[in-house]
Amino acid sequence: MSLRPALVAAAFLSSLALAAAVQAPGVLRIKVTIVDADHRARPVPRHALLISINPSDEAPRRTVTAADGTAEVRLRPGNYTVESDQPLVFQGKAYQWRQTLDVAAGRDTTLELTAANAETEVSSLASTMAAGETAPSELLMQWQDSVVAIWSPTARGAGVLVDSRGLIVTNQRLVGTATSVEVQLTSKRKVAARVLAADQARDIALLWIDPAVVSSIKPATLGYSQPGAPAVTEGQEVFAFDTAGFDQKNLASGNVTRVDTKIIAADVRPDSDSSGTPLLSATGAVIAITTLEEATSRSSNDTHRAVRIDEARTLIGDAEKGILGAPPPPGTLLPVEPPGPFPQTALEDAVKRRSTSMSTYQVLAADFDVIIVTPVQIYGARHRPDRTTGATTPGGRQDVGDMPNSRRALEDFGNWSDYVADNPPVLMIRATPKLVEGFWTTVGRAAASTQGVALPAFKHVKTGFSGMRLYCGDAEVVPIHPFKIERRQNEGSAESNAVYEGLYVFDPGAVGPTCGTVRLTLFSEKAPDKGDPRVIDAKIVQQIWDDFAPYRSGGK
């Protein structure tokens, strides 16, 4: 038999492989740094770059540097021009880059943009600024590390480092009644914080973290009012940090619309997850702390309230004295959200396979209705065939009160609905206090029924939620977040009070078949020191593990 056909086929396949290798994309890694007045190299965050292939056959590709001044782009092989979309204004000069380079197939190419290869000129913006004022790009570079994300049990927001000893200022509404919260510095670094003070009247809270954690971060400058020199006036430009992305902070700008003794109103609105972020003047000084607002309190010109930093002056002074000689909170890094989203196609496939059996994973307990929630269940609850049945509000949204309990537990997460709506790749355990009817109320209803009167059941919460602990074998699993869902009873009345459900967030690999036994211990407000231990059924543990299989494999 002739070998010619086989040789031709082999050559053909070899040519295809060679062509594929030639066309394999390359990775362009860019780093932008600038040297400050103290001769320190500073990464340039949020600098927009345009990347064009030569000769140009398509619109330029736009990329923005991360908090560490880096950007990574996959490109087809070719010759490229990388240039600044807008100049960087820093310490009175404008820096702009334009570099040409080759990107090879299947290889990494590095491009470093520094003052040495930038086009530099005196900034026209700097010439129009008053003494001491700073360009927005410079404000972002100087203070982005000083602004941190904060997770309390009931809300997410932001705060600002104001002292090298680890003191952080935020608003009291964010902290609520918590004695400890979580402070997240980057997507990978989160530590515990102790609540030193929470002044409800001033709406200011002061937190303390291990100073070693922030030893390399410059505390913010506080713009207290001075006699004869007001710190802020109506019409002046102000800036606020948006901390929605831990490693991609932005700077929003606006103008002061009203100045009161305690409050500043400005038409700058950071992201809703950035409540507690500092309001900066053009000099970079913190003049106020933004606060949570009710939708009904927003004015028609869409202004935002901020508490003047002067309101924190006494609290900071007292705290500085109070921490002298006291041990700081532990600086141990806490668990954070796993990287990357849950593959969308995997969620769709899982729901199709289980369209007739999307039941909740329930754990029997004495005082709580407990369910274990995975992204597959959340996605399935939103896209189930009977999603449109049941009562709806005038806007088309289903009335939560008319939902079955099992369905409500997967669709209504109260104050944490926005967090769950993003479908994070995490395992959640929800503990809802059971409702019970009092003995005499039951007797009264029974007596009324003998007279032909049917009375509805009058139920109350058996006990409030205090906490939970999860164990993989004998090892306790530390939660990513110990959230609480807040429910108001008798809202609007003089006897209005809050009832809390537990919503603890865990890493998806926290429990699995290799644990042997998975246990959950629940604690109630009625008996906070006496836990109710429960073993999670092995079949549920296996199903949870299977739900996260597509995430572990990257959707493959």
XYZ file of C-alpha atoms in Angstrom, residues 42-43 45 66-68 139-149 159-162 168 183-186 189 209 213-214 216-220 241 243 246-247 249:
40
model
C 3.444 55.111 42.298
C 1.116 52.858 40.259
C -4.922 53.382 38.559
C -6.421 48.364 37.760
C -5.640 49.710 41.221
C -2.044 48.456 40.915
C -6.633 62.359 44.245
C -7.421 58.831 43.111
C -3.759 57.833 43.234
C -3.154 59.413 46.620
C -6.166 58.152 48.540
C -7.552 55.026 46.884
C -5.796 52.741 49.385
C -7.057 54.797 52.326
C -10.696 54.143 51.378
C -11.813 50.630 52.345
C -14.929 48.498 51.958
C -14.915 53.903 55.357
C -11.660 55.848 55.421
C -8.437 55.292 57.356
C -7.790 58.412 59.477
C -11.367 54.068 60.403
C -12.883 45.662 56.676
C -11.858 44.698 53.135
C -8.792 46.432 51.721
C -8.572 44.541 48.407
C -7.395 41.063 51.937
C -8.176 47.303 62.949
C -2.385 45.643 58.285
C -2.340 49.286 57.122
C 1.967 50.989 54.242
C -1.206 53.091 53.766
C -1.244 56.846 54.279
C -4.094 58.001 56.562
C -6.419 60.582 55.070
C -14.915 57.347 46.081
C -15.904 51.260 46.146
C -12.474 46.405 45.489
C -9.619 46.683 43.004
C -12.220 52.163 42.666
